[in-house]
mmCIF file of C-alpha atoms (C1' of nucleotides) in Angstrom:
data_model
loop_
_atom_site.group_PDB
_atom_site.id
_atom_site.type_symbol
_atom_site.label_atom_id
_atom_site.label_comp_id
_atom_site.label_asym_id
_atom_site.label_seq_id
_atom_site.Cartn_x
_atom_site.Cartn_y
_atom_site.Cartn_z
ATOM 1 C CA MET A 1 0.044 0.001 -0.059
ATOM 2 C CA THR A 2 1.087 3.442 0.020
ATOM 3 C CA ARG A 3 4.008 4.461 2.076
ATOM 4 C CA ASN A 4 4.756 7.147 4.302
ATOM 5 C CA THR A 5 7.729 8.640 2.826
ATOM 6 C CA ARG A 6 9.462 11.754 3.570
ATOM 7 C CA GLN A 7 8.321 13.359 0.278
ATOM 8 C CA ARG A 8 4.862 12.505 0.975
ATOM 9 C CA THR A 9 4.862 13.822 4.328
ATOM 10 C CA VAL A 10 6.108 17.051 3.312
ATOM 11 C CA ILE A 11 4.042 17.529 0.238
ATOM 12 C CA ARG A 12 0.730 17.029 2.309
ATOM 13 C CA GLN A 13 2.381 19.462 5.021
ATOM 14 C CA VAL A 14 2.466 21.673 2.304
ATOM 15 C CA PHE A 15 -0.843 21.806 1.467
ATOM 16 C CA GLU A 16 -2.030 21.627 4.811
ATOM 17 C CA GLU A 17 0.015 25.388 5.518
ATOM 18 C CA ALA A 18 -0.567 26.988 2.323
ATOM 19 C CA ASN A 19 -4.491 27.520 2.725
ATOM 20 C CA ARG A 20 -4.935 28.337 -0.963
ATOM 21 C CA PRO A 21 -4.966 25.780 -4.251
ATOM 22 C CA LEU A 22 -1.361 25.181 -5.338
ATOM 23 C CA GLY A 23 0.064 24.188 -8.592
ATOM 24 C CA ALA A 24 2.638 21.518 -8.774
ATOM 25 C CA PRO A 25 5.896 23.748 -9.194
ATOM 26 C CA GLU A 26 4.700 25.840 -6.176
ATOM 27 C CA VAL A 27 4.341 22.530 -4.172
ATOM 28 C CA LEU A 28 7.756 21.597 -5.749
ATOM 29 C CA ASP A 29 9.279 24.831 -4.207
ATOM 30 C CA ALA A 30 7.800 24.810 -0.808
ATOM 31 C CA ALA A 31 8.639 20.910 -0.391
ATOM 32 C CA GLN A 32 12.195 21.216 -1.625
ATOM 33 C CA ALA A 33 13.061 23.403 1.420
ATOM 34 C CA SER A 34 12.416 20.279 3.434
ATOM 35 C CA VAL A 35 13.412 17.228 1.003
ATOM 36 C CA ASN A 36 16.631 17.834 -0.757
ATOM 37 C CA GLY A 37 16.668 16.640 -4.187
ATOM 38 C CA LEU A 38 13.306 16.634 -4.356
ATOM 39 C CA GLY A 39 12.154 16.171 -8.152
ATOM 40 C CA ILE A 40 9.039 17.267 -9.910
ATOM 41 C CA ALA A 41 8.004 13.894 -11.056
ATOM 42 C CA THR A 42 7.844 12.759 -7.457
ATOM 43 C CA VAL A 43 5.411 16.100 -7.185
ATOM 44 C CA TYR A 44 3.208 15.276 -9.717
ATOM 45 C CA ARG A 45 3.147 11.707 -9.016
ATOM 46 C CA THR A 46 2.075 12.292 -5.045
ATOM 47 C CA ILE A 47 -0.460 15.019 -6.255
ATOM 48 C CA LYS A 48 -2.233 12.161 -8.459
ATOM 49 C CA SER A 49 -2.340 9.950 -5.765
ATOM 50 C CA LEU A 50 -3.651 12.165 -3.216
ATOM 51 C CA VAL A 51 -6.304 13.182 -5.925
ATOM 52 C CA GLU A 52 -7.062 9.594 -6.061
ATOM 53 C CA ASP A 53 -7.347 9.340 -2.623
ATOM 54 C CA GLN A 54 -9.827 12.152 -2.358
ATOM 55 C CA TRP A 55 -7.541 13.934 -0.134
ATOM 56 C CA LEU A 56 -6.910 16.608 -2.712
ATOM 57 C CA VAL A 57 -9.186 17.869 -5.426
ATOM 58 C CA PRO A 58 -8.203 19.607 -8.773
ATOM 59 C CA VAL A 59 -8.674 23.303 -9.280
ATOM 60 C CA GLU A 60 -9.023 23.864 -13.187
ATOM 61 C CA LEU A 61 -8.923 27.686 -13.880
ATOM 62 C CA PRO A 62 -8.912 29.336 -17.580
ATOM 63 C CA GLY A 63 -6.157 29.456 -19.117
ATOM 64 C CA VAL A 64 -3.362 28.340 -16.577
ATOM 65 C CA PRO A 65 -2.240 24.799 -14.951
ATOM 66 C CA PRO A 66 -4.153 22.922 -12.658
ATOM 67 C CA ARG A 67 -4.006 23.777 -8.904
ATOM 68 C CA TYR A 68 -4.930 21.358 -6.231
ATOM 69 C CA GLU A 69 -6.419 21.975 -2.832
ATOM 70 C CA LEU A 70 -7.544 19.919 0.028
ATOM 71 C CA ALA A 71 -10.579 17.954 -0.360
ATOM 72 C CA GLY A 72 -13.704 18.277 1.730
ATOM 73 C CA LYS A 73 -14.085 22.196 1.709
ATOM 74 C CA GLY A 74 -17.498 22.403 0.467
ATOM 75 C CA HIS A 75 -18.897 24.316 -2.641
ATOM 76 C CA HIS A 76 -16.967 27.664 -3.473
ATOM 77 C CA HIS A 77 -15.134 29.536 -6.405
ATOM 78 C CA HIS A 78 -11.632 31.111 -6.831
ATOM 79 C CA PHE A 79 -9.762 34.385 -7.635
ATOM 80 C CA HIS A 80 -6.926 34.371 -9.749
ATOM 81 C CA CYS A 81 -4.330 37.414 -9.185
ATOM 82 C CA LYS A 82 -2.927 38.572 -12.355
ATOM 83 C CA GLY A 83 -0.035 40.011 -10.619
ATOM 84 C CA CYS A 84 1.581 37.386 -8.815
ATOM 85 C CA GLY A 85 -0.623 34.061 -10.153
ATOM 86 C CA LYS A 86 -1.691 32.808 -6.802
ATOM 87 C CA VAL A 87 -5.199 31.339 -6.858
ATOM 88 C CA TYR A 88 -7.248 31.993 -3.662
ATOM 89 C CA GLU A 89 -10.348 30.521 -2.536
ATOM 90 C CA LEU A 90 -13.721 32.514 -2.289
ATOM 91 C CA GLU A 91 -16.730 31.853 -0.298
ATOM 92 C CA GLY A 92 -20.120 31.871 -1.522
ATOM 93 C CA CYS A 93 -21.738 31.509 -4.830
ATOM 94 C CA VAL A 94 -24.037 32.556 -7.633
ATOM 95 C CA ASP A 95 -27.285 31.282 -8.569
ATOM 96 C CA ASN A 96 -29.830 31.679 -11.429
ATOM 97 C CA LEU A 97 -27.431 29.992 -13.352
ATOM 98 C CA LYS A 98 -29.336 27.448 -15.308
ATOM 99 C CA ARG A 99 -31.462 30.172 -16.668
ATOM 100 C CA LEU A 100 -28.364 30.798 -18.934
ATOM 101 C CA VAL A 101 -28.685 27.527 -21.302
ATOM 102 C CA PRO A 102 -30.699 26.790 -24.245
ATOM 103 C CA ALA A 103 -33.464 24.491 -23.798
ATOM 104 C CA GLY A 104 -32.763 20.748 -23.979
ATOM 105 C CA PHE A 105 -28.903 21.347 -22.610
ATOM 106 C CA GLU A 106 -28.248 19.803 -19.178
ATOM 107 C CA VAL A 107 -26.058 21.453 -16.540
ATOM 108 C CA THR A 108 -24.126 19.258 -14.351
ATOM 109 C CA GLY A 109 -21.562 22.112 -12.965
ATOM 110 C CA HIS A 110 -20.370 25.385 -13.058
ATOM 111 C CA ASP A 111 -17.084 27.072 -12.429
ATOM 112 C CA VAL A 112 -16.809 30.809 -11.522
ATOM 113 C CA THR A 113 -13.421 32.692 -11.503
ATOM 114 C CA LEU A 114 -12.758 36.037 -10.405
ATOM 115 C CA SER A 115 -9.665 37.636 -11.608
ATOM 116 C CA GLY A 116 -7.524 41.229 -10.810
ATOM 117 C CA LEU A 117 -5.262 41.909 -8.355
ATOM 118 C CA CYS A 118 -5.099 40.428 -4.676
ATOM 119 C CA LEU A 119 -4.504 42.284 -1.620
ATOM 120 C CA ALA A 120 -0.537 42.181 -1.777
ATOM 121 C CA CYS A 121 -0.416 43.241 -5.398
ATOM 122 C CA ALA A 122 -3.302 45.738 -5.124
ATOM 123 C CA SER A 123 -1.034 47.481 -2.391
ATOM 124 C CA ALA A 124 2.380 47.535 -4.432
ATOM 125 C CA ALA A 125 0.543 48.818 -7.398
ATOM 126 C CA MET B 1 1.052 43.742 -44.741
ATOM 127 C CA THR B 2 -1.326 40.566 -44.581
ATOM 128 C CA ARG B 3 -1.988 38.517 -47.852
ATOM 129 C CA ASN B 4 -5.110 36.786 -48.876
ATOM 130 C CA THR B 5 -4.137 33.449 -48.700
ATOM 131 C CA ARG B 6 -6.449 30.464 -49.449
ATOM 132 C CA GLN B 7 -5.522 29.156 -46.162
ATOM 133 C CA ARG B 8 -6.646 32.634 -44.501
ATOM 134 C CA THR B 9 -9.426 33.004 -46.435
ATOM 135 C CA VAL B 10 -10.829 29.395 -45.315
ATOM 136 C CA ILE B 11 -10.062 29.554 -41.955
ATOM 137 C CA ARG B 12 -12.001 32.851 -41.535
ATOM 138 C CA GLN B 13 -14.708 31.187 -43.415
ATOM 139 C CA VAL B 14 -14.760 28.414 -40.556
ATOM 140 C CA PHE B 15 -14.903 30.497 -37.618
ATOM 141 C CA GLU B 16 -17.855 32.400 -39.515
ATOM 142 C CA GLU B 17 -19.789 29.383 -40.375
ATOM 143 C CA ALA B 18 -19.154 27.839 -37.148
ATOM 144 C CA ASN B 19 -21.509 29.919 -34.663
ATOM 145 C CA ARG B 20 -19.265 28.908 -31.729
ATOM 146 C CA PRO B 21 -15.829 28.929 -30.246
ATOM 147 C CA LEU B 22 -13.177 26.613 -32.193
ATOM 148 C CA GLY B 23 -10.157 24.923 -30.998
ATOM 149 C CA ALA B 24 -7.386 24.673 -33.087
ATOM 150 C CA PRO B 25 -7.630 21.104 -34.299
ATOM 151 C CA GLU B 26 -11.525 21.761 -34.904
ATOM 152 C CA VAL B 27 -10.431 24.460 -37.249
ATOM 153 C CA LEU B 28 -7.635 22.168 -38.806
ATOM 154 C CA ASP B 29 -10.364 19.492 -39.584
ATOM 155 C CA ALA B 30 -12.855 21.698 -40.900
ATOM 156 C CA ALA B 31 -10.434 23.929 -43.042
ATOM 157 C CA GLN B 32 -8.749 20.669 -44.229
ATOM 158 C CA ALA B 33 -11.954 20.051 -46.402
ATOM 159 C CA SER B 34 -11.292 22.867 -48.658
ATOM 160 C CA VAL B 35 -7.397 23.274 -48.232
ATOM 161 C CA ASN B 36 -5.207 20.045 -49.123
ATOM 162 C CA GLY B 37 -2.538 19.551 -46.923
ATOM 163 C CA LEU B 38 -2.788 22.509 -44.754
ATOM 164 C CA GLY B 39 -0.938 22.220 -41.445
ATOM 165 C CA ILE B 40 -1.511 22.612 -37.895
ATOM 166 C CA ALA B 41 1.232 25.375 -37.784
ATOM 167 C CA THR B 42 -0.662 27.524 -40.149
ATOM 168 C CA VAL B 43 -3.659 27.331 -38.345
ATOM 169 C CA TYR B 44 -2.144 28.373 -35.037
ATOM 170 C CA ARG B 45 0.160 31.301 -36.953
ATOM 171 C CA THR B 46 -3.390 32.429 -38.580
ATOM 172 C CA ILE B 47 -5.271 32.377 -35.467
ATOM 173 C CA LYS B 48 -2.539 34.299 -33.625
ATOM 174 C CA SER B 49 -2.472 36.640 -36.262
ATOM 175 C CA LEU B 50 -6.462 37.260 -36.263
ATOM 176 C CA VAL B 51 -6.401 37.567 -32.550
ATOM 177 C CA GLU B 52 -3.832 40.447 -33.340
ATOM 178 C CA ASP B 53 -6.052 41.894 -35.573
ATOM 179 C CA GLN B 54 -8.695 41.808 -32.965
ATOM 180 C CA TRP B 55 -10.920 39.531 -35.497
ATOM 181 C CA LEU B 56 -11.003 36.768 -33.037
ATOM 182 C CA VAL B 57 -10.799 36.476 -29.108
ATOM 183 C CA PRO B 58 -9.392 33.576 -27.262
ATOM 184 C CA VAL B 59 -11.881 31.634 -25.034
ATOM 185 C CA GLU B 60 -10.298 30.207 -22.006
ATOM 186 C CA LEU B 61 -11.809 27.746 -20.135
ATOM 187 C CA PRO B 62 -11.142 25.605 -17.391
ATOM 188 C CA GLY B 63 -8.879 22.317 -17.958
ATOM 189 C CA VAL B 64 -9.078 22.550 -21.818
ATOM 190 C CA PRO B 65 -7.118 24.188 -24.639
ATOM 191 C CA PRO B 66 -7.981 27.478 -25.766
ATOM 192 C CA ARG B 67 -10.929 28.217 -28.212
ATOM 193 C CA TYR B 68 -11.533 31.594 -30.315
ATOM 194 C CA GLU B 69 -14.692 33.156 -31.619
ATOM 195 C CA LEU B 70 -15.647 35.837 -33.631
ATOM 196 C CA ALA B 71 -14.630 39.469 -31.603
ATOM 197 C CA GLY B 72 -17.415 42.155 -31.258
ATOM 198 C CA LYS B 73 -19.997 39.770 -29.579
ATOM 199 C CA GLY B 74 -20.267 41.798 -26.092
ATOM 200 C CA HIS B 75 -20.148 40.218 -22.686
ATOM 201 C CA HIS B 76 -21.102 36.740 -22.457
ATOM 202 C CA HIS B 77 -20.102 33.315 -21.203
ATOM 203 C CA HIS B 78 -19.873 29.894 -22.251
ATOM 204 C CA PHE B 79 -21.207 26.179 -22.331
ATOM 205 C CA HIS B 80 -18.800 23.217 -22.145
ATOM 206 C CA CYS B 81 -20.416 20.007 -23.506
ATOM 207 C CA LYS B 82 -18.480 17.088 -21.454
ATOM 208 C CA GLY B 83 -19.994 14.636 -24.156
ATOM 209 C CA CYS B 84 -18.552 16.248 -27.332
ATOM 210 C CA GLY B 85 -16.161 18.597 -25.971
ATOM 211 C CA LYS B 86 -17.921 21.572 -28.006
ATOM 212 C CA VAL B 87 -18.246 24.949 -26.500
ATOM 213 C CA TYR B 88 -21.339 27.050 -27.052
ATOM 214 C CA GLU B 89 -22.016 30.704 -26.439
ATOM 215 C CA LEU B 90 -24.522 31.805 -23.459
ATOM 216 C CA GLU B 91 -26.208 35.043 -23.524
ATOM 217 C CA GLY B 92 -26.534 36.752 -20.424
ATOM 218 C CA CYS B 93 -24.657 37.312 -17.025
ATOM 219 C CA VAL B 94 -24.531 37.096 -13.484
ATOM 220 C CA ASP B 95 -24.386 39.820 -11.023
ATOM 221 C CA ASN B 96 -23.035 40.621 -7.385
ATOM 222 C CA LEU B 97 -19.793 38.754 -8.181
ATOM 223 C CA LYS B 98 -17.551 41.218 -6.397
ATOM 224 C CA ARG B 99 -19.322 40.514 -3.075
ATOM 225 C CA LEU B 100 -17.439 37.171 -3.163
ATOM 226 C CA VAL B 101 -13.736 38.446 -2.716
ATOM 227 C CA PRO B 102 -12.177 39.799 0.593
ATOM 228 C CA ALA B 103 -11.614 43.316 1.109
ATOM 229 C CA GLY B 104 -8.489 44.930 -0.496
ATOM 230 C CA PHE B 105 -8.680 42.720 -3.792
ATOM 231 C CA GLU B 106 -9.415 44.351 -7.077
ATOM 232 C CA VAL B 107 -11.595 42.717 -9.482
ATOM 233 C CA THR B 108 -10.890 43.359 -13.191
ATOM 234 C CA GLY B 109 -12.735 40.414 -14.657
ATOM 235 C CA HIS B 110 -14.647 37.193 -13.964
ATOM 236 C CA ASP B 111 -15.267 33.984 -15.977
ATOM 237 C CA VAL B 112 -18.470 31.731 -16.006
ATOM 238 C CA THR B 113 -18.408 28.442 -17.478
ATOM 239 C CA LEU B 114 -21.365 25.999 -17.431
ATOM 240 C CA SER B 115 -21.012 22.359 -18.178
ATOM 241 C CA GLY B 116 -22.876 19.263 -18.688
ATOM 242 C CA LEU B 117 -24.397 18.018 -21.887
ATOM 243 C CA CYS B 118 -25.712 19.704 -24.769
ATOM 244 C CA LEU B 119 -28.829 19.058 -26.730
ATOM 245 C CA ALA B 120 -27.524 16.702 -29.268
ATOM 246 C CA CYS B 121 -25.514 14.792 -26.237
ATOM 247 C CA ALA B 122 -28.316 14.653 -23.962
ATOM 248 C CA SER B 123 -30.833 13.531 -26.456
ATOM 249 C CA ALA B 124 -28.421 10.718 -27.231
ATOM 250 C CA ALA B 125 -27.837 9.573 -23.660
ATOM 251 C "C1'" DA C 1 11.038 40.558 -57.967
ATOM 252 C "C1'" DT C 2 10.372 39.808 -53.351
ATOM 253 C "C1'" DA C 3 8.413 39.870 -48.822
ATOM 254 C "C1'" DG C 4 4.876 37.490 -46.413
ATOM 255 C "C1'" DA C 5 2.899 32.946 -46.068
ATOM 256 C "C1'" DT C 6 3.319 27.910 -45.859
ATOM 257 C "C1'" DG C 7 4.555 22.970 -44.483
ATOM 258 C "C1'" DC C 8 7.415 20.231 -42.359
ATOM 259 C "C1'" DA C 9 10.300 19.282 -38.534
ATOM 260 C "C1'" DA C 10 12.573 20.415 -34.652
ATOM 261 C "C1'" DA C 11 12.395 22.948 -30.269
ATOM 262 C "C1'" DG C 12 9.772 24.293 -25.987
ATOM 263 C "C1'" DG C 13 6.527 24.399 -21.712
ATOM 264 C "C1'" DG C 14 4.216 21.409 -18.690
ATOM 265 C "C1'" DT C 15 2.980 16.680 -17.275
ATOM 266 C "C1'" DT C 16 3.734 11.589 -17.572
ATOM 267 C "C1'" DT C 17 6.301 7.276 -17.836
ATOM 268 C "C1'" DG C 18 10.253 3.564 -18.233
ATOM 269 C "C1'" DC C 19 14.111 2.262 -15.769
ATOM 270 C "C1'" DA C 20 17.696 1.645 -12.171
ATOM 271 C "C1'" DC C 21 18.389 2.574 -7.736
ATOM 272 C "C1'" DT C 22 16.627 3.594 -2.907
ATOM 273 C "C1'" DT C 23 13.852 2.769 1.510
ATOM 274 C "C1'" DG C 24 10.092 2.167 4.328
ATOM 275 C "C1'" DA C 25 7.597 -1.833 6.537
ATOM 276 C "C1'" DT D 1 13.634 -8.783 2.537
ATOM 277 C "C1'" DC D 2 11.522 -6.380 -1.473
ATOM 278 C "C1'" DA D 3 7.820 -4.207 -3.511
ATOM 279 C "C1'" DA D 4 6.533 0.889 -3.700
ATOM 280 C "C1'" DG D 5 8.230 4.797 -4.036
ATOM 281 C "C1'" DT D 6 12.392 8.038 -5.900
ATOM 282 C "C1'" DG D 7 15.071 10.572 -9.290
ATOM 283 C "C1'" DC D 8 16.538 10.962 -13.564
ATOM 284 C "C1'" DA D 9 15.966 11.329 -18.592
ATOM 285 C "C1'" DA D 10 13.069 10.261 -22.293
ATOM 286 C "C1'" DA D 11 8.579 10.399 -23.899
ATOM 287 C "C1'" DC D 12 4.306 13.289 -24.659
ATOM 288 C "C1'" DC D 13 0.465 16.271 -25.955
ATOM 289 C "C1'" DC D 14 -0.459 21.026 -27.406
ATOM 290 C "C1'" DT D 15 1.869 25.064 -29.350
ATOM 291 C "C1'" DT D 16 5.377 27.995 -31.297
ATOM 292 C "C1'" DT D 17 9.544 28.522 -34.125
ATOM 293 C "C1'" DG D 18 13.489 27.752 -37.797
ATOM 294 C "C1'" DC D 19 14.131 27.391 -42.218
ATOM 295 C "C1'" DA D 20 13.592 26.272 -47.096
ATOM 296 C "C1'" DT D 21 10.071 26.605 -50.469
ATOM 297 C "C1'" DC D 22 6.264 28.816 -52.358
ATOM 298 C "C1'" DT D 23 2.911 32.493 -53.662
ATOM 299 C "C1'" DA D 24 0.473 36.952 -53.685
ATOM 300 C "C1'" DT D 25 1.409 41.367 -54.673
#
DNA sequence: ATAGATGCAAAGGGTTTGCACTTGA
DNA sequence: TCAAGTGCAAACCCTTTGCATCTAT
């Protein structure tokens, strides 16, 4: 079964401490501080395994590589900062969405992504 | 300046006749019916040039390669069919979006993507 | 005639995979 | 011990680019 390797432990910690969705390169950067020689392939493999375990869920945003966040957070959406590229969780949702689709279309999901500048980038600008 | 090549003419026709956003492979498929030997590189180069001319605009959706649609359509969103992969335009929008972001964040744009099955795929299922 | 456009193949990013080596149980 | 996990490099997919050839103008 799954072993508790140093790499896997550190990668989980990185997600637990991030409080926001992370992409594979962000995970690599953060985890390399604790695991010398960590390779990007291990990051991808570990993320994949954690998604299969339903410990992580993928966060797909328009035009950027996927991020991943801890599972079990309930329905929410995201903010993508065009300054630093970081993705943040947003609480709440919108409604009346199904009214937008033509008759006969079957809606099974939706994504809402706001973009702009996060607090840090807006302050710096 | 820009020349009216057979390839460029046909690629424009493909977009005009599609009535929905198209990805590069879709354009290649459709255009090859009229231009023998058309290469994917030409499709990408032509799309890029038409975007620079503001004749096309990119349509970025979560988790899939970009599509492109005719410019000048006004604000709208999209539906992504998980059956056939086609993307459709939706009219209308949602409001009260800015209330979702934390104080200090600056919102400059938003994307709303509905997904599910289009009429054809829902009927087939 | 000649600069822009094309097609092919090679090169680039991001992600996955094969394989020999390492390591947790 | 010994199979799962790791790191490296090669492979892959989608997109871009270099280059010789072709073609609108």
